[in-house]
Amino acid sequence: MTEGLRYAYAVVRDTAAPQAALDALTALEDVPGVAGEPVVAVRHQGLAVLAGAVPAEDFDEGPLRERLEDMAWLEKVARTHQRVVDTVGAESCVIPVRLATVCQGEEGLRRMLATGRERFASALDRLEGRVEWGVKAYAATPAPPEPPAPEPPAPNRPPAGTPNTPGGMSGRDYLRRRKAQRQAAERRWGDTEEGARLVHDTLSGLAERARLHPPQDPRLSGVSDRNVLNAAYLVRREDSAAFAERVGELAERTAALRVELTGPWAPYSFTAPDENAATGEHTAPDRAESAGAEG
């Protein structure tokens, strides 16, 4: 059946192998799609889009826009989408399609391939044999220094720290100490910023391309430490082990930072954005990074 809504995950090269023998589909044999559906390949002009049939009550244009306001549902869809893409990308070159891109039937998928053929083919040529690694660096907020212990009181003298006594801390002394604490904290932050630059500059030299992303919002990531580096690096697949080893070495050298390595992933950060307007696809709000159903 070719009618109904189809959810697109990624674009790969059509190797002209039978459907059941496509490497991408073989890898996805036990990986269901966002609606629990099997993922199939729809071919056109030397390309194949990996897609699955999804129900209109969730993925038609109107319901989809409402669903995208449900963060729990959106997170589940995003995780499933990424699992499909990364499963295929583990063994072959894949161009991820924007989250929640839905077309009208297989004909809509073929139209997407035809409209974006030059862009998809160029990206496949450019990204063949390459993967994306993510590196984040965090600087823990330094704990405030302990206040100095008061001197023991002398005979017939009030305890140190009592206001308006010779041993007490005046308002001026308190402000001086607070200023010194702020300056020390600023120096520590400066050390972490310099460490982040060192990490990024070093890794950029090992990668073919690098991209800096905005720092993560701790309210969304759940990590309270300050995110001073959030970057993606495009690395040749055969250089991945050396790249990961270098990240480990840098983590040991930059004691002021906690360095986190993720990947390898499909090259999400190095794929040109989808030009949905040309295919007639509706686009959901940018903050959800989603596209609606094709009309």
mmCIF file of C-alpha atoms in Angstrom:
data_model
loop_
_atom_site.group_PDB
_atom_site.id
_atom_site.type_symbol
_atom_site.label_atom_id
_atom_site.label_comp_id
_atom_site.label_asym_id
_atom_site.label_seq_id
_atom_site.Cartn_x
_atom_site.Cartn_y
_atom_site.Cartn_z
ATOM 1 C CA MET A 1 0.000 0.000 0.000
ATOM 2 C CA THR A 2 1.519 3.307 -1.048
ATOM 3 C CA GLU A 3 -1.070 5.827 0.188
ATOM 4 C CA GLY A 4 -1.336 7.365 3.631
ATOM 5 C CA LEU A 5 1.253 9.286 5.622
ATOM 6 C CA ARG A 6 4.917 8.342 5.516
ATOM 7 C CA TYR A 7 7.458 9.464 8.132
ATOM 8 C CA ALA A 8 10.945 10.021 6.675
ATOM 9 C CA TYR A 9 14.080 9.231 8.688
ATOM 10 C CA ALA A 10 17.097 9.441 6.414
ATOM 11 C CA VAL A 11 18.402 9.306 2.856
ATOM 12 C CA VAL A 12 20.971 6.782 1.633
ATOM 13 C CA ARG A 13 22.338 5.723 -1.733
ATOM 14 C CA ASP A 14 20.309 3.228 -3.703
ATOM 15 C CA THR A 15 22.700 0.349 -4.281
ATOM 16 C CA ALA A 16 20.211 -1.345 -6.633
ATOM 17 C CA ALA A 17 20.164 -4.365 -4.322
ATOM 18 C CA PRO A 18 16.833 -6.065 -3.662
ATOM 19 C CA GLN A 19 14.803 -4.401 -0.901
ATOM 20 C CA ALA A 20 15.505 -7.174 1.603
ATOM 21 C CA ALA A 21 19.244 -7.038 0.843
ATOM 22 C CA LEU A 22 19.763 -3.305 1.368
ATOM 23 C CA ASP A 23 22.368 -2.838 4.097
ATOM 24 C CA ALA A 24 20.304 -0.065 5.683
ATOM 25 C CA LEU A 25 17.201 -2.254 5.993
ATOM 26 C CA THR A 26 19.187 -5.235 7.187
ATOM 27 C CA ALA A 27 20.511 -3.118 10.072
ATOM 28 C CA LEU A 28 16.961 -1.970 10.882
ATOM 29 C CA GLU A 29 15.424 -5.426 10.930
ATOM 30 C CA ASP A 30 14.770 -5.245 14.702
ATOM 31 C CA VAL A 31 14.440 -1.446 14.992
ATOM 32 C CA PRO A 32 10.844 -0.159 14.713
ATOM 33 C CA GLY A 33 9.921 3.380 13.722
ATOM 34 C CA VAL A 34 8.194 6.150 15.660
ATOM 35 C CA ALA A 35 4.790 4.459 15.414
ATOM 36 C CA GLY A 36 6.166 0.944 15.916
ATOM 37 C CA GLU A 37 6.080 0.460 12.151
ATOM 38 C CA PRO A 38 8.683 -1.350 10.034
ATOM 39 C CA VAL A 39 11.061 0.968 8.191
ATOM 40 C CA VAL A 40 11.219 0.467 4.418
ATOM 41 C CA ALA A 41 13.157 2.060 1.568
ATOM 42 C CA VAL A 42 11.480 4.109 -1.158
ATOM 43 C CA ARG A 43 13.784 4.524 -4.152
ATOM 44 C CA HIS A 44 14.061 7.230 -6.745
ATOM 45 C CA GLN A 45 16.802 8.551 -9.047
ATOM 46 C CA GLY A 46 19.678 6.663 -7.392
ATOM 47 C CA LEU A 47 18.638 7.547 -3.850
ATOM 48 C CA ALA A 48 16.531 5.815 -1.225
ATOM 49 C CA VAL A 49 14.633 7.387 1.646
ATOM 50 C CA LEU A 50 14.077 5.270 4.748
ATOM 51 C CA ALA A 51 10.503 5.775 5.901
ATOM 52 C CA GLY A 52 7.544 4.170 7.619
ATOM 53 C CA ALA A 53 3.754 4.403 7.575
ATOM 54 C CA VAL A 54 2.348 6.464 10.457
ATOM 55 C CA PRO A 55 -1.263 7.107 11.594
ATOM 56 C CA ALA A 56 -3.007 10.324 10.587
ATOM 57 C CA GLU A 57 -4.441 10.826 14.081
ATOM 58 C CA ASP A 58 -0.912 11.578 15.320
ATOM 59 C CA PHE A 59 1.022 12.716 12.263
ATOM 60 C CA ASP A 60 -1.368 14.627 10.013
ATOM 61 C CA GLU A 61 -0.615 18.342 9.946
ATOM 62 C CA GLY A 62 -3.086 19.493 12.610
ATOM 63 C CA PRO A 63 -2.617 16.664 15.130
ATOM 64 C CA LEU A 64 1.160 16.795 14.668
ATOM 65 C CA ARG A 65 1.325 20.466 15.587
ATOM 66 C CA GLU A 66 -0.597 19.714 18.775
ATOM 67 C CA ARG A 67 1.562 16.690 19.531
ATOM 68 C CA LEU A 68 4.711 18.774 19.238
ATOM 69 C CA GLU A 69 3.569 20.712 22.303
ATOM 70 C CA ASP A 70 3.718 17.481 24.323
ATOM 71 C CA MET A 71 7.357 17.327 25.435
ATOM 72 C CA ALA A 72 7.169 13.702 26.588
ATOM 73 C CA TRP A 73 5.745 12.593 23.215
ATOM 74 C CA LEU A 74 8.253 14.715 21.303
ATOM 75 C CA GLU A 75 11.177 13.285 23.270
ATOM 76 C CA LYS A 76 10.010 9.730 22.556
ATOM 77 C CA VAL A 77 9.704 10.458 18.833
ATOM 78 C CA ALA A 78 13.098 12.191 18.760
ATOM 79 C CA ARG A 79 14.812 9.262 20.483
ATOM 80 C CA THR A 80 13.244 6.746 18.116
ATOM 81 C CA HIS A 81 14.118 8.881 15.097
ATOM 82 C CA GLN A 82 17.731 9.109 16.254
ATOM 83 C CA ARG A 83 17.909 5.374 16.964
ATOM 84 C CA VAL A 84 16.823 4.586 13.405
ATOM 85 C CA VAL A 85 19.313 7.042 11.894
ATOM 86 C CA ASP A 86 22.240 6.004 14.091
ATOM 87 C CA THR A 87 21.603 2.300 13.541
ATOM 88 C CA VAL A 88 21.948 2.804 9.798
ATOM 89 C CA GLY A 89 24.792 5.302 10.169
ATOM 90 C CA ALA A 90 26.877 2.861 12.191
ATOM 91 C CA GLU A 91 27.784 1.008 9.003
ATOM 92 C CA SER A 92 27.066 3.302 6.057
ATOM 93 C CA CYS A 93 26.756 6.926 5.020
ATOM 94 C CA VAL A 94 23.361 8.384 5.854
ATOM 95 C CA ILE A 95 21.858 11.854 5.572
ATOM 96 C CA PRO A 96 19.420 12.425 8.447
ATOM 97 C CA VAL A 97 16.088 13.974 7.529
ATOM 98 C CA ARG A 98 14.711 16.687 9.783
ATOM 99 C CA LEU A 99 12.735 15.442 12.782
ATOM 100 C CA ALA A 100 9.027 14.826 12.080
ATOM 101 C CA THR A 101 9.180 15.168 8.312
ATOM 102 C CA VAL A 102 5.975 13.558 7.036
ATOM 103 C CA CYS A 103 4.963 13.116 3.378
ATOM 104 C CA GLN A 104 1.756 12.069 1.675
ATOM 105 C CA GLY A 105 2.344 8.519 0.527
ATOM 106 C CA GLU A 106 5.320 7.097 -1.337
ATOM 107 C CA GLU A 107 4.775 9.608 -4.116
ATOM 108 C CA GLY A 108 5.438 12.397 -1.619
ATOM 109 C CA LEU A 109 8.684 10.679 -0.596
ATOM 110 C CA ARG A 110 9.782 10.392 -4.225
ATOM 111 C CA ARG A 111 8.998 14.056 -4.757
ATOM 112 C CA MET A 112 11.185 14.907 -1.748
ATOM 113 C CA LEU A 113 14.041 12.893 -3.262
ATOM 114 C CA ALA A 114 13.601 14.475 -6.684
ATOM 115 C CA THR A 115 13.505 18.015 -5.336
ATOM 116 C CA GLY A 116 16.520 17.508 -3.067
ATOM 117 C CA ARG A 117 18.443 15.111 -5.279
ATOM 118 C CA GLU A 118 21.404 17.401 -5.951
ATOM 119 C CA ARG A 119 21.664 18.383 -2.300
ATOM 120 C CA PHE A 120 21.351 14.819 -1.016
ATOM 121 C CA ALA A 121 23.845 13.438 -3.538
ATOM 122 C CA SER A 122 26.350 16.186 -2.767
ATOM 123 C CA ALA A 123 26.049 15.561 0.962
ATOM 124 C CA LEU A 124 26.493 11.805 0.514
ATOM 125 C CA ASP A 125 29.647 12.405 -1.525
ATOM 126 C CA ARG A 126 31.008 14.862 1.025
ATOM 127 C CA LEU A 127 30.184 12.802 4.105
ATOM 128 C CA GLU A 128 31.004 9.324 2.826
ATOM 129 C CA GLY A 129 33.217 7.511 5.354
ATOM 130 C CA ARG A 130 32.810 10.201 7.999
ATOM 131 C CA VAL A 131 31.078 10.338 11.372
ATOM 132 C CA GLU A 132 30.229 13.000 13.908
ATOM 133 C CA TRP A 133 31.666 13.127 17.417
ATOM 134 C CA GLY A 134 30.238 15.401 20.090
ATOM 135 C CA VAL A 135 32.364 16.987 22.811
ATOM 136 C CA LYS A 136 31.047 18.920 25.778
ATOM 137 C CA ALA A 137 33.107 20.540 28.513
ATOM 138 C CA TYR A 138 31.729 21.605 31.868
ATOM 139 C CA ALA A 139 33.171 23.784 34.599
ATOM 140 C CA ALA A 140 31.907 23.007 38.058
ATOM 141 C CA THR A 141 30.848 26.067 40.037
ATOM 142 C CA PRO A 142 33.549 26.525 42.695
ATOM 143 C CA ALA A 143 32.425 26.243 46.278
ATOM 144 C CA PRO A 144 32.784 29.453 48.273
ATOM 145 C CA PRO A 145 35.862 29.452 50.510
ATOM 146 C CA GLU A 146 35.378 28.801 54.189
ATOM 147 C CA PRO A 147 35.525 31.961 56.287
ATOM 148 C CA PRO A 148 38.610 32.219 58.493
ATOM 149 C CA ALA A 149 38.203 30.879 61.994
ATOM 150 C CA PRO A 150 37.872 33.634 64.600
ATOM 151 C CA GLU A 151 40.741 34.180 67.020
ATOM 152 C CA PRO A 152 40.132 32.994 70.545
ATOM 153 C CA PRO A 153 38.963 35.877 72.748
ATOM 154 C CA ALA A 154 41.469 37.469 75.084
ATOM 155 C CA PRO A 155 40.632 37.754 78.779
ATOM 156 C CA ASN A 156 38.055 40.460 79.553
ATOM 157 C CA ARG A 157 37.466 41.034 75.779
ATOM 158 C CA PRO A 158 34.339 40.182 73.780
ATOM 159 C CA PRO A 159 34.706 37.355 71.216
ATOM 160 C CA ALA A 160 36.179 38.203 67.810
ATOM 161 C CA GLY A 161 33.497 38.934 65.274
ATOM 162 C CA THR A 162 31.392 40.934 67.683
ATOM 163 C CA PRO A 163 30.392 44.170 65.898
ATOM 164 C CA ASN A 164 32.148 47.362 66.878
ATOM 165 C CA THR A 165 35.026 45.578 68.617
ATOM 166 C CA PRO A 166 38.706 45.617 67.648
ATOM 167 C CA GLY A 167 38.585 41.885 66.767
ATOM 168 C CA GLY A 168 35.365 42.143 64.752
ATOM 169 C CA MET A 169 35.114 42.297 60.944
ATOM 170 C CA SER A 170 34.173 45.752 59.793
ATOM 171 C CA GLY A 171 31.892 46.346 56.844
ATOM 172 C CA ARG A 172 34.895 47.454 54.829
ATOM 173 C CA ASP A 173 36.807 44.247 55.643
ATOM 174 C CA TYR A 174 33.767 42.177 54.658
ATOM 175 C CA LEU A 175 33.480 43.938 51.288
ATOM 176 C CA ARG A 176 37.197 43.455 50.647
ATOM 177 C CA ARG A 177 36.908 39.742 51.327
ATOM 178 C CA ARG A 178 33.866 39.422 49.053
ATOM 179 C CA LYS A 179 35.722 41.275 46.298
ATOM 180 C CA ALA A 180 38.698 38.932 46.655
ATOM 181 C CA GLN A 181 36.359 35.926 46.424
ATOM 182 C CA ARG A 182 34.760 37.289 43.238
ATOM 183 C CA GLN A 183 38.144 37.945 41.661
ATOM 184 C CA ALA A 184 39.312 34.413 42.505
ATOM 185 C CA ALA A 185 36.123 32.986 40.970
ATOM 186 C CA GLU A 186 36.664 35.072 37.823
ATOM 187 C CA ARG A 187 40.202 33.724 37.514
ATOM 188 C CA ARG A 188 38.876 30.173 37.814
ATOM 189 C CA TRP A 189 36.256 30.867 35.131
ATOM 190 C CA GLY A 190 39.018 32.322 32.981
ATOM 191 C CA ASP A 191 41.004 29.110 33.389
ATOM 192 C CA THR A 192 38.030 27.022 32.243
ATOM 193 C CA GLU A 193 37.390 29.262 29.223
ATOM 194 C CA GLU A 194 41.031 28.959 28.219
ATOM 195 C CA GLY A 195 40.858 25.197 28.707
ATOM 196 C CA ALA A 196 37.764 24.998 26.511
ATOM 197 C CA ARG A 197 39.562 26.926 23.762
ATOM 198 C CA LEU A 198 42.510 24.553 24.027
ATOM 199 C CA VAL A 199 40.246 21.523 23.697
ATOM 200 C CA HIS A 200 38.346 22.965 20.734
ATOM 201 C CA ASP A 201 41.420 24.216 18.863
ATOM 202 C CA THR A 202 43.196 20.880 19.316
ATOM 203 C CA LEU A 203 40.239 18.770 18.205
ATOM 204 C CA SER A 204 39.460 21.072 15.282
ATOM 205 C CA GLY A 205 42.944 20.285 13.984
ATOM 206 C CA LEU A 206 42.122 16.569 14.007
ATOM 207 C CA ALA A 207 38.711 16.922 12.344
ATOM 208 C CA GLU A 208 37.737 17.790 8.793
ATOM 209 C CA ARG A 209 35.094 20.192 10.032
ATOM 210 C CA ALA A 210 33.951 21.517 13.399
ATOM 211 C CA ARG A 211 30.828 23.282 14.541
ATOM 212 C CA LEU A 212 30.186 25.138 17.789
ATOM 213 C CA HIS A 213 26.688 24.844 19.227
ATOM 214 C CA PRO A 214 25.188 27.163 21.860
ATOM 215 C CA PRO A 215 25.852 26.138 25.474
ATOM 216 C CA GLN A 216 23.283 23.749 26.858
ATOM 217 C CA ASP A 217 20.555 25.175 29.061
ATOM 218 C CA PRO A 218 20.882 23.452 32.458
ATOM 219 C CA ARG A 219 17.090 23.520 32.805
ATOM 220 C CA LEU A 220 16.846 21.243 29.758
ATOM 221 C CA SER A 221 20.011 19.157 30.180
ATOM 222 C CA GLY A 222 19.639 18.618 33.923
ATOM 223 C CA VAL A 223 23.360 19.376 34.368
ATOM 224 C CA SER A 224 24.035 22.180 36.827
ATOM 225 C CA ASP A 225 27.695 22.660 35.898
ATOM 226 C CA ARG A 226 28.418 25.488 33.491
ATOM 227 C CA ASN A 227 28.670 24.301 29.870
ATOM 228 C CA VAL A 228 31.711 26.072 28.376
ATOM 229 C CA LEU A 229 32.054 23.956 25.211
ATOM 230 C CA ASN A 230 29.382 22.264 23.112
ATOM 231 C CA ALA A 231 30.886 21.237 19.797
ATOM 232 C CA ALA A 232 30.580 18.694 16.990
ATOM 233 C CA TYR A 233 33.474 17.364 14.913
ATOM 234 C CA LEU A 234 33.389 15.616 11.543
ATOM 235 C CA VAL A 235 35.981 12.836 11.577
ATOM 236 C CA ARG A 236 36.949 10.143 9.106
ATOM 237 C CA ARG A 237 35.637 6.822 10.352
ATOM 238 C CA GLU A 238 39.116 5.277 10.404
ATOM 239 C CA ASP A 239 40.445 8.183 12.509
ATOM 240 C CA SER A 240 37.784 7.826 15.191
ATOM 241 C CA ALA A 241 39.871 5.788 17.628
ATOM 242 C CA ALA A 242 42.714 8.324 17.532
ATOM 243 C CA PHE A 243 40.248 11.188 17.944
ATOM 244 C CA ALA A 244 38.632 9.589 21.006
ATOM 245 C CA GLU A 245 42.070 8.898 22.505
ATOM 246 C CA ARG A 246 43.055 12.545 22.056
ATOM 247 C CA VAL A 247 39.877 13.679 23.810
ATOM 248 C CA GLY A 248 40.851 11.494 26.772
ATOM 249 C CA GLU A 249 44.316 13.030 26.887
ATOM 250 C CA LEU A 250 42.881 16.545 26.838
ATOM 251 C CA ALA A 251 40.468 15.659 29.632
ATOM 252 C CA GLU A 252 43.429 14.705 31.815
ATOM 253 C CA ARG A 253 45.327 17.892 30.981
ATOM 254 C CA THR A 254 42.473 20.296 31.692
ATOM 255 C CA ALA A 255 41.767 19.607 35.334
ATOM 256 C CA ALA A 256 39.405 22.584 35.634
ATOM 257 C CA LEU A 257 37.039 20.954 33.115
ATOM 258 C CA ARG A 258 34.912 17.848 32.906
ATOM 259 C CA VAL A 259 35.088 16.713 29.295
ATOM 260 C CA GLU A 260 32.382 14.476 27.853
ATOM 261 C CA LEU A 261 32.659 12.603 24.533
ATOM 262 C CA THR A 262 29.633 11.193 22.686
ATOM 263 C CA GLY A 263 29.352 9.324 19.412
ATOM 264 C CA PRO A 264 30.085 8.334 16.808
ATOM 265 C CA TRP A 265 26.855 9.610 15.278
ATOM 266 C CA ALA A 266 25.474 10.206 11.835
ATOM 267 C CA PRO A 267 26.687 13.670 10.711
ATOM 268 C CA TYR A 268 23.654 15.654 11.931
ATOM 269 C CA SER A 269 25.603 18.885 12.385
ATOM 270 C CA PHE A 270 27.154 18.834 8.923
ATOM 271 C CA THR A 271 24.099 18.249 6.746
ATOM 272 C CA ALA A 272 22.524 21.197 4.942
ATOM 273 C CA PRO A 273 19.082 22.150 6.341
ATOM 274 C CA ASP A 274 16.054 20.723 4.568
ATOM 275 C CA GLU A 275 14.478 23.009 1.995
ATOM 276 C CA ASN A 276 10.933 21.939 2.788
ATOM 277 C CA ALA A 277 9.213 24.805 1.005
ATOM 278 C CA ALA A 278 10.177 23.394 -2.382
ATOM 279 C CA THR A 279 8.418 20.063 -1.738
ATOM 280 C CA GLY A 280 5.219 21.511 -0.295
ATOM 281 C CA GLU A 281 5.878 20.160 3.193
ATOM 282 C CA HIS A 282 4.387 22.075 6.092
ATOM 283 C CA THR A 283 6.836 23.177 8.774
ATOM 284 C CA ALA A 284 6.112 23.049 12.478
ATOM 285 C CA PRO A 285 7.512 25.639 14.958
ATOM 286 C CA ASP A 286 11.283 25.987 14.785
ATOM 287 C CA ARG A 287 11.764 25.359 18.494
ATOM 288 C CA ALA A 288 10.571 21.801 17.917
ATOM 289 C CA GLU A 289 12.785 21.464 14.842
ATOM 290 C CA SER A 290 9.988 19.639 13.115
ATOM 291 C CA ALA A 291 8.150 19.494 9.812
ATOM 292 C CA GLY A 292 4.506 18.707 9.328
ATOM 293 C CA ALA A 293 2.668 16.599 6.769
ATOM 294 C CA GLU A 294 2.918 17.329 3.116
ATOM 295 C CA GLY A 295 -0.236 18.741 1.569
#
